XYZ file of C-alpha atoms in Angstrom:
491
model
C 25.097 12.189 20.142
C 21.478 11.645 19.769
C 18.966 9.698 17.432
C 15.425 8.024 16.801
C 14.041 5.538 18.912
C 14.697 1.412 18.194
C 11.102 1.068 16.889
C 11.344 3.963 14.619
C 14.962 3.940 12.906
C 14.469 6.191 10.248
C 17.379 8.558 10.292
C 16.390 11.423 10.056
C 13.461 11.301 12.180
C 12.708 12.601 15.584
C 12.755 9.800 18.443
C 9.448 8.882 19.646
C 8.329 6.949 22.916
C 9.296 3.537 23.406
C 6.636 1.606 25.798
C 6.163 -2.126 26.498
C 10.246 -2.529 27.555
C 9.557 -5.709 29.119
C 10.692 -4.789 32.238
C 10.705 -2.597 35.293
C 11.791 0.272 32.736
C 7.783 0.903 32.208
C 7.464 3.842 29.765
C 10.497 4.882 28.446
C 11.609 7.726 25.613
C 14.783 7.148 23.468
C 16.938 9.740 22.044
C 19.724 9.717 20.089
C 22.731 12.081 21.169
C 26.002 11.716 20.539
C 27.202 13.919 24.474
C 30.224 14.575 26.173
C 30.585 14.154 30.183
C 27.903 14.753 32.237
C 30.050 15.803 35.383
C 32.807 13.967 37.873
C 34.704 17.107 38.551
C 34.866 18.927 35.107
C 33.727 17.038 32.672
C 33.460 17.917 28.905
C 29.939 17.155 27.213
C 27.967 17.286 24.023
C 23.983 16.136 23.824
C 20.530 14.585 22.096
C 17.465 15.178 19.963
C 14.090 16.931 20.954
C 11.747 13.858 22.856
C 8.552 14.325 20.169
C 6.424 11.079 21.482
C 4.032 9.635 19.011
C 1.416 8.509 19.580
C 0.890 11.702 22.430
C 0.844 9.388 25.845
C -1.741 9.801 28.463
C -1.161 12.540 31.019
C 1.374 11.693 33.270
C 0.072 11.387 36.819
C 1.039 13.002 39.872
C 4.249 11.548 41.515
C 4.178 9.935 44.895
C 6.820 9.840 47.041
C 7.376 6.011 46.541
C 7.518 6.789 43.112
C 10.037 9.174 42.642
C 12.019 7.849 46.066
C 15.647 7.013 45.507
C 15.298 3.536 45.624
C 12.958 3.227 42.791
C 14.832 5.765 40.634
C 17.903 3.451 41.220
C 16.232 0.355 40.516
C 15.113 2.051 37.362
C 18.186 3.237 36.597
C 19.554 -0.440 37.239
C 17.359 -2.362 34.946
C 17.938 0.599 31.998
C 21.740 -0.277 32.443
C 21.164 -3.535 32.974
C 19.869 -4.203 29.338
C 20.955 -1.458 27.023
C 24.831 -0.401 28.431
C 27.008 -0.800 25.776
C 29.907 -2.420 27.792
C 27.298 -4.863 29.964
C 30.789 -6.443 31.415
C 31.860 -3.189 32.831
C 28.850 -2.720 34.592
C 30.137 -3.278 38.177
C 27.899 -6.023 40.193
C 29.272 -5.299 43.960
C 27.656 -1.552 44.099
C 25.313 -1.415 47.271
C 22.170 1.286 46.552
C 21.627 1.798 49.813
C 24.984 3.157 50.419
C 24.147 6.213 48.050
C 22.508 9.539 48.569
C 22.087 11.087 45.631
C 21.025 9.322 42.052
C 24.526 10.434 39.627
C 26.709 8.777 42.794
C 24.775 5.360 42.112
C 25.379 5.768 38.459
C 29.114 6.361 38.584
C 29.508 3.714 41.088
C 28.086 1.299 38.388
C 29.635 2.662 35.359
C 33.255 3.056 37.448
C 34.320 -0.164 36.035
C 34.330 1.352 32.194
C 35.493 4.682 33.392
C 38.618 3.165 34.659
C 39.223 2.078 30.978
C 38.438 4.775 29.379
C 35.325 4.355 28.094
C 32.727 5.940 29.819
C 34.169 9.326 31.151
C 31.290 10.329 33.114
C 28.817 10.174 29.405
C 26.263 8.176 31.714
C 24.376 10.629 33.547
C 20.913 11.594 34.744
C 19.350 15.131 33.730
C 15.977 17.127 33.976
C 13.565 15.980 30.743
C 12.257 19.160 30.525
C 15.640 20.868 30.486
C 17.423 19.466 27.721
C 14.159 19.779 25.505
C 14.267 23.557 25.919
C 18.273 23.061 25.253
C 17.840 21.125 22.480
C 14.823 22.725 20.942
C 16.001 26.377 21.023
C 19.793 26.554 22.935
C 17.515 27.504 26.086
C 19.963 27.662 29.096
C 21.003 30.059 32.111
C 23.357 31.581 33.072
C 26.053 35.036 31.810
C 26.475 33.146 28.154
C 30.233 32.953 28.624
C 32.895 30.145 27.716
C 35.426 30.481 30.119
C 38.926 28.941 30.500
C 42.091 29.030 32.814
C 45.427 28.914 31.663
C 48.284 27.060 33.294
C 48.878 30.374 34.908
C 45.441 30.327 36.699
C 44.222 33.304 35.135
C 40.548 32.868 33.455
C 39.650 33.912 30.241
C 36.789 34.138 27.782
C 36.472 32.033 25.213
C 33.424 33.036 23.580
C 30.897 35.541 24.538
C 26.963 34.750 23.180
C 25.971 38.405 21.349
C 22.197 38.007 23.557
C 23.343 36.915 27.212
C 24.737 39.076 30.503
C 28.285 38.879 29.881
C 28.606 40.330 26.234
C 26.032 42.817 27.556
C 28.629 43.859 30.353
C 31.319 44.586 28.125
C 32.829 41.114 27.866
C 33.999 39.075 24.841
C 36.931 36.768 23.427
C 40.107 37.645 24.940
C 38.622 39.263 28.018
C 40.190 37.846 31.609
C 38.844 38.232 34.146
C 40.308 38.697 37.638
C 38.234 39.303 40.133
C 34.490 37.907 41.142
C 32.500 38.428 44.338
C 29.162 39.015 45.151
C 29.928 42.760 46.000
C 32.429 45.685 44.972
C 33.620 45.148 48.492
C 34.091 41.079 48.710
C 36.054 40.452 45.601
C 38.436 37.665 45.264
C 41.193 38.047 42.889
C 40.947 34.689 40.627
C 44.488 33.859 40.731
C 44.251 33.365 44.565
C 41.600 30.427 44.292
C 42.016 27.101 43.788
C 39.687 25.167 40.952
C 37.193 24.474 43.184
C 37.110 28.149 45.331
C 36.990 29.566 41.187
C 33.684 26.966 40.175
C 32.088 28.034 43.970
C 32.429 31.989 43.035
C 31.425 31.618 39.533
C 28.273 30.414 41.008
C 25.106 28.107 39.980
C 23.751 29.050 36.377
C 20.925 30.320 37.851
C 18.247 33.161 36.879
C 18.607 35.854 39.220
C 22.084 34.869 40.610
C 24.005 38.201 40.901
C 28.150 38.165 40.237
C 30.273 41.275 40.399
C 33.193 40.681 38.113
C 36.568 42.625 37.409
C 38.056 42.177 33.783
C 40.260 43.523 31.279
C 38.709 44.411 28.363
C 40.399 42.975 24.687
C 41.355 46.876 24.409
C 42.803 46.938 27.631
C 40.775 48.843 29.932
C 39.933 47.356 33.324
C 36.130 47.249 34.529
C 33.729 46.444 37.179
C 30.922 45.502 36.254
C 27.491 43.691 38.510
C 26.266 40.878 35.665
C 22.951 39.196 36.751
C 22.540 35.496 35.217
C 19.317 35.213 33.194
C 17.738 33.260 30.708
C 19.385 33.426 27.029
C 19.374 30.866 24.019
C 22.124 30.016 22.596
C 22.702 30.822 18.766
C 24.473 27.830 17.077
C 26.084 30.037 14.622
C 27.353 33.191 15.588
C 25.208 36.429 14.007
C 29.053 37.946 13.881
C 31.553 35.508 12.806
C 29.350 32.204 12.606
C 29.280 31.884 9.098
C 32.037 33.716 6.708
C 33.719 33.444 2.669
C 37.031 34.782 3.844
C 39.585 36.228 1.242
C 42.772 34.117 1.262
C 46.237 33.559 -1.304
C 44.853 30.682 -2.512
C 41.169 31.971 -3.270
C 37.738 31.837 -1.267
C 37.382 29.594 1.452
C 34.415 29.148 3.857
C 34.109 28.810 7.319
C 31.245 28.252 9.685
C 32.209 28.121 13.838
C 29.408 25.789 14.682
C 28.899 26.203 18.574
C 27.005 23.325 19.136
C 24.517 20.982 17.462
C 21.270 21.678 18.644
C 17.748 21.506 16.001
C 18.175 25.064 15.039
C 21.702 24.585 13.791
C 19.877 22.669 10.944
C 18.646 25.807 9.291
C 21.942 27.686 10.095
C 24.030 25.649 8.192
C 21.599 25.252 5.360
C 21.724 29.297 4.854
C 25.117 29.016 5.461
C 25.928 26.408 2.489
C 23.696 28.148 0.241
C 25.730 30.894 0.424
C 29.044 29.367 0.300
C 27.613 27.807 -2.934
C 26.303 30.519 -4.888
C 29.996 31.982 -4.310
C 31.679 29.012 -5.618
C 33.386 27.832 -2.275
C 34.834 24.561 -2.684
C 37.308 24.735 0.406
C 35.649 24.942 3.580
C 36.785 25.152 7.753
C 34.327 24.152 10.164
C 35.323 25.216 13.640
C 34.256 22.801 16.446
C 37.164 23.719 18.752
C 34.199 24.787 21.850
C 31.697 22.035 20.761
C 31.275 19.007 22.663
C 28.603 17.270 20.555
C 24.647 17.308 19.884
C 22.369 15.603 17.986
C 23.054 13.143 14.792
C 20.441 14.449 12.964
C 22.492 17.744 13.167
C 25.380 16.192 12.362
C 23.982 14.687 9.561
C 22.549 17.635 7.743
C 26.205 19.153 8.560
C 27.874 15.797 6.562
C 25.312 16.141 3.761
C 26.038 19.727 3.009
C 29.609 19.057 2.970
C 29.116 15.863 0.420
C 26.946 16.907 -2.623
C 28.690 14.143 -4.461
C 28.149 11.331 -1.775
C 24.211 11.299 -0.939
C 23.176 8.106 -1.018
C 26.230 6.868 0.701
C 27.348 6.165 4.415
C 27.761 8.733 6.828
C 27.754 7.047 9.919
C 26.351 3.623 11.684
C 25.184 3.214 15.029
C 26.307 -0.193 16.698
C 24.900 -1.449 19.918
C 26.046 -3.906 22.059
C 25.556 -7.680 21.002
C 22.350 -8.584 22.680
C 20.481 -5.050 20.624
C 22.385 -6.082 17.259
C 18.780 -5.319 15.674
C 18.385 -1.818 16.872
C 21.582 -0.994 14.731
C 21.380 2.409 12.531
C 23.014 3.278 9.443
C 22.685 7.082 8.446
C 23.401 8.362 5.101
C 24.371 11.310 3.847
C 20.862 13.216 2.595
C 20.698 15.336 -0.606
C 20.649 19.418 0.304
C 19.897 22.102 -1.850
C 22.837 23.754 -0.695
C 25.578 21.133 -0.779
C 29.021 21.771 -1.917
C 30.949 18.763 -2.595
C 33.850 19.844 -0.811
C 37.336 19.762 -2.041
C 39.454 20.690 1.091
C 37.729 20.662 4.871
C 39.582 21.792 7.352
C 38.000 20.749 10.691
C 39.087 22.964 13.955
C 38.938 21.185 17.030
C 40.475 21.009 20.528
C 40.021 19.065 23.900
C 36.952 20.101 23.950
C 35.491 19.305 20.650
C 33.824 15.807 21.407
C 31.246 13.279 20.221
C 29.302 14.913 17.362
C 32.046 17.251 16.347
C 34.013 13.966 16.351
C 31.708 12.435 14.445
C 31.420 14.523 11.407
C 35.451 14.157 11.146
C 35.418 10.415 11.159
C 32.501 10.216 8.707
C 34.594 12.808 6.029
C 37.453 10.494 6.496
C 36.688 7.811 3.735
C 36.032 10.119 1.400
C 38.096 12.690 1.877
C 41.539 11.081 3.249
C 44.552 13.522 3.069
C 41.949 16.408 1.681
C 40.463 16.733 5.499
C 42.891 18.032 8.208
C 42.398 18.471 11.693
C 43.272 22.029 12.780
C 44.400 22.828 16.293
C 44.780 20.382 19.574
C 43.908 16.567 19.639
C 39.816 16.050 20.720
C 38.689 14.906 23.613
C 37.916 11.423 22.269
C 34.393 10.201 22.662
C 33.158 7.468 19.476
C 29.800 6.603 21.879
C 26.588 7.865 22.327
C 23.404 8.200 24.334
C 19.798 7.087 24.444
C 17.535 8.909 26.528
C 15.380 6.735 29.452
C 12.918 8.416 30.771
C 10.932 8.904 34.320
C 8.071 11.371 33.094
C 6.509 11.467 36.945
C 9.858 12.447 37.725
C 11.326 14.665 35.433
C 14.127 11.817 35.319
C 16.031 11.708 32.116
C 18.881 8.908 32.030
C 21.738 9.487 29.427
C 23.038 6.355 28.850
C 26.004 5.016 26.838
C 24.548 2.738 24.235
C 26.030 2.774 21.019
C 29.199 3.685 19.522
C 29.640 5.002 15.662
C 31.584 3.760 12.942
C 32.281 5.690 9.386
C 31.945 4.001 5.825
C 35.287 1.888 6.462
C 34.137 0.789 9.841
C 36.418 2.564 11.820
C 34.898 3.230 14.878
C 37.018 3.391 18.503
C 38.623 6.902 18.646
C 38.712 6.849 22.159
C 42.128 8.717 22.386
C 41.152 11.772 19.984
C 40.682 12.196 16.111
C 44.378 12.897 16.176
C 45.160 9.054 16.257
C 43.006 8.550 12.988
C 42.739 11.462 10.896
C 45.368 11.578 8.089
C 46.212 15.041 8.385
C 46.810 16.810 11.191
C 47.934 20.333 11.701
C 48.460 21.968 15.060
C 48.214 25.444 16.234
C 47.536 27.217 18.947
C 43.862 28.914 20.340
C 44.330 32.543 19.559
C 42.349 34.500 22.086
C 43.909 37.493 20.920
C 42.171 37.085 17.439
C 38.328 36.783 17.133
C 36.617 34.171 15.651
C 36.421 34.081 11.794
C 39.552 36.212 12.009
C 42.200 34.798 9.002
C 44.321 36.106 11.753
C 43.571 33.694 14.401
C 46.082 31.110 14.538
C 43.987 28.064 14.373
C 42.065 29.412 11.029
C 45.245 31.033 9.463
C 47.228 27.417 9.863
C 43.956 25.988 8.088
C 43.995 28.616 5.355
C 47.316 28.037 5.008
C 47.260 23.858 4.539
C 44.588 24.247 1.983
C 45.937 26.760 0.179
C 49.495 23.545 0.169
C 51.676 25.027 3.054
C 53.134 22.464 5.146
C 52.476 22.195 9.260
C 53.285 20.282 12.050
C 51.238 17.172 13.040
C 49.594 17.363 16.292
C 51.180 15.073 18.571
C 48.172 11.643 18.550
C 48.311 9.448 21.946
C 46.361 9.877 25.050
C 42.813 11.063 25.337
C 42.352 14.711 25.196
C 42.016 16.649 28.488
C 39.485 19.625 28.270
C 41.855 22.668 28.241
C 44.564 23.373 26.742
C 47.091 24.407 29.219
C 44.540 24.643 32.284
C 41.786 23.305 33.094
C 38.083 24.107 31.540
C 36.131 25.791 34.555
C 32.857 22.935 35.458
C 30.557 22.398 38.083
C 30.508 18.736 39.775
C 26.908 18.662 38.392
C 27.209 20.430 34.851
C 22.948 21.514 33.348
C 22.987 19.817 29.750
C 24.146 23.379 27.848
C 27.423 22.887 30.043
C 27.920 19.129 29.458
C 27.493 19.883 25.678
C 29.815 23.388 26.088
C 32.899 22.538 28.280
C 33.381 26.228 30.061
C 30.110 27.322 29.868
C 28.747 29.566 32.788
């Protein structure tokens, strides 16, 4: 999760530059993201607002080499920790710099102390400034715009294809496996001969230009080879296909938005989204998180708003920091939308990979909803923290740091083991690749149809944080760009 900066704490508002730390921080931007991992051998992720500093700062000069030189990065990244962590006692106080190459290594080496409880799973991490503004800003990102996932066979699937990027160009789409990838017709590797880390290697960096020939079965069963060439793409937060649907069921309309991840333009989505669900008289709604690991707050908070037409005015969510930045504490509340429903039944579909902001927006229905929301699906990956952005202009140095950790209306904050521990319904079902999205035939969406229309279902099983597949392992780099920390799978 993202939000505003702790001179500015309007909630809504975009974060602005902080200056004047007091320290060896210098000039520093906040920004409020509620993310997932940012790496550590597969990590999950979600992500923060757009940086919009006001007043404009000065031009930011040239870097030297002493000023962008590891040692001053990590003393940077020191002092940042140093004052704002949220667990300041699990900062460990025996880690020597100069005994790390690269920045991240230093970071995880002082963080290690909260990872090994559970609390910071890899969410502290450094990333490019100018990166995750063109991520946040438009879903700008790399790559063949394909969620992939193995199964505890060790066969790779797709997930999700994006409608504008290589992959769904190629031929490729939910349900497809792939099972071969080289660089040439005559180098391929069959996938179930690799090993995790032979798989991430072949997949390749999420680079422009980076050239992949792939063999996969199509959903309709025919077998291709096809050369896909990574490019630039961004990312549509809701589907143009299936993102936003009133679907026909026994017990009347229902609507359902798959929301792929919360970036700005997800704001206007939704807002068309609800309007229409409104002017059709949708009451019950599903909102499909079960790829997203998080975003922004403000996102999140246009998404609660819409859902609670009845309830603006009230909580949706505080922000807590640790004891020392008690003062920089947030409360957001739900905002009046012209397209609000005041929803009688939500149905929220999530899976190990549906973290922080998707998290979020459950926890924050939960006091006013109760036994009337439901999580669909898996248990979540478990991540009630979020971010503010440091940042290192002459460097292009962004620091993701955990700061804060949210709480709904009741207080309840702490879902470190999934929503499954503390939502009052739960339902589980399985992720139907053999369905497409916004399907009533997918499992996940018909067992939500189903418990709001009264059927009964099995609980999902709460206890024990959420890995991020289900039955395999979700395909990540080491060092995941910001669209795959916020999009487990994403290459």
């Amino acid at each position: 999760m993202m939000g505003p900066n702790s001179q500015s704490r309007r909630a809504a508002s975009r974060s602005k530059a902080l200056t004047g730390a007091g320290n060896a921080l210098g000039a520093l931007a906040m920004v409020l993201a509620l993310t997932g991992c940012g790496g550590g051998g597969g990590g999950s992720g979600s992500g923060p607002t757009v940086v919009s500093p006001s007043p404009t700062p000065t031009p930011t000069p040239t870097p030297t080499n002493s000023t962008c030189s590891l040692s001053n990065r990590q003393a940077w990244v020191k002092a940042a920790l140093d004052e704002w962590y949220l667990f300041p006692d699990l900062l460990a106080t025996n880690v020597n710099a100069s005994s790390y190459t690269d920045l991240q290594s230093y970071i995880d080496a002082l963080v290690a102390p909260a990872r090994a409880e559970s609390k910071d799973r890899y969410f502290t991490y450094v990333t490019s400034i100018e990166e995750e503004e063109a991520y946040y800003a438009s879903g700008s990102t790399a790559g063949i715009g394909a969620l992939l996932a193995l199964d505890g066979a060790g066969r790779l699937w797709v997930r999700e294809a994006y409608e504008n990027a290589p992959a769904f160009a190629a031929g490729m789409d939910r349900g497809t496996e792939i099972t071969a990838i080289g660089t040439s017709t005559s180098n391929l590797v069959t996938v179930t001969s690799m090993d995790y880390d032979e798989l991430v290697d072949a997949l390749g960096p999420s680079d422009v230009g980076v050239l992949r020939v792939m063999r996969f079965v199509t959903t309709d069963g025919h077998t291709l080879t096809r050369t896909v060439t990574k490019a630039d793409y961004d990312i549509e937060p809701l589907s143009p296909r299936y993102g936003a649907k009133v679907l026909d069921t026994p017990s009347g309309k229902v609507g359902y938005v798959h929301l792929r991840t919360f970036i700005e333009p997800a704001q206007g989505a939704l807002r068309t989204a609800f309007a229409g669900f409104k002017a059709q008289g949708v009451t019950n709604v599903i909102v499909d998180v079960r790829y997203n690991g998080g975003g922004l707050v403000s996102t999140a908070q246009v998404l609660g708003g819409l859902l609670n037409a009845g309830n603006v005015g009230k909580v949706f969510s505080t922000l807590e920091l640790r004891a020392s930045k008690a003062s920089q504490n947030d409360t957001y509340y739900f905002q009046d939308e012209s397209g609000a429903i005041s929803a009688a039944k939500v149905a929220f579909i999530g899976t190990s990979s549906s973290a922080s902001a998707s998290e979020l927006i459950m926890n924050a229905q939960i006091p006013y909803s109760g036994s009337n929301a439901a999580l669909v699906g898996s248990n979540t990956y478990g991540k009630p923290v979020g971010q503010f952005a440091f940042d290192r202009d002459q460097c292009d140095d962004r620091l993701r740091a955990v700061t804060f950790r949210t709480a709904n209306a009741d207080g309840d904050a702490d879902y470190f083991t999934g929503m499954a521990s503390v939502m009052d319904k739960t339902c589980r079902a399985s992720d139907d690749l053999g369905n497409q999205l916004g399907s009533v035939d997918e499992a996940s969406i018909a067992t939500a149809t189903g418990w709001i229309g009264g059927n009964s279902c099995t609980a999902i099983t709460a206890g024990g944080q959420g890995t991020l597949s289900v039955g395999g392992r979700t395909p990540m780099p080491a060092r995941p760009n910001i669209a795959q920390i916020e999009m487990p799978g994403l290459f």
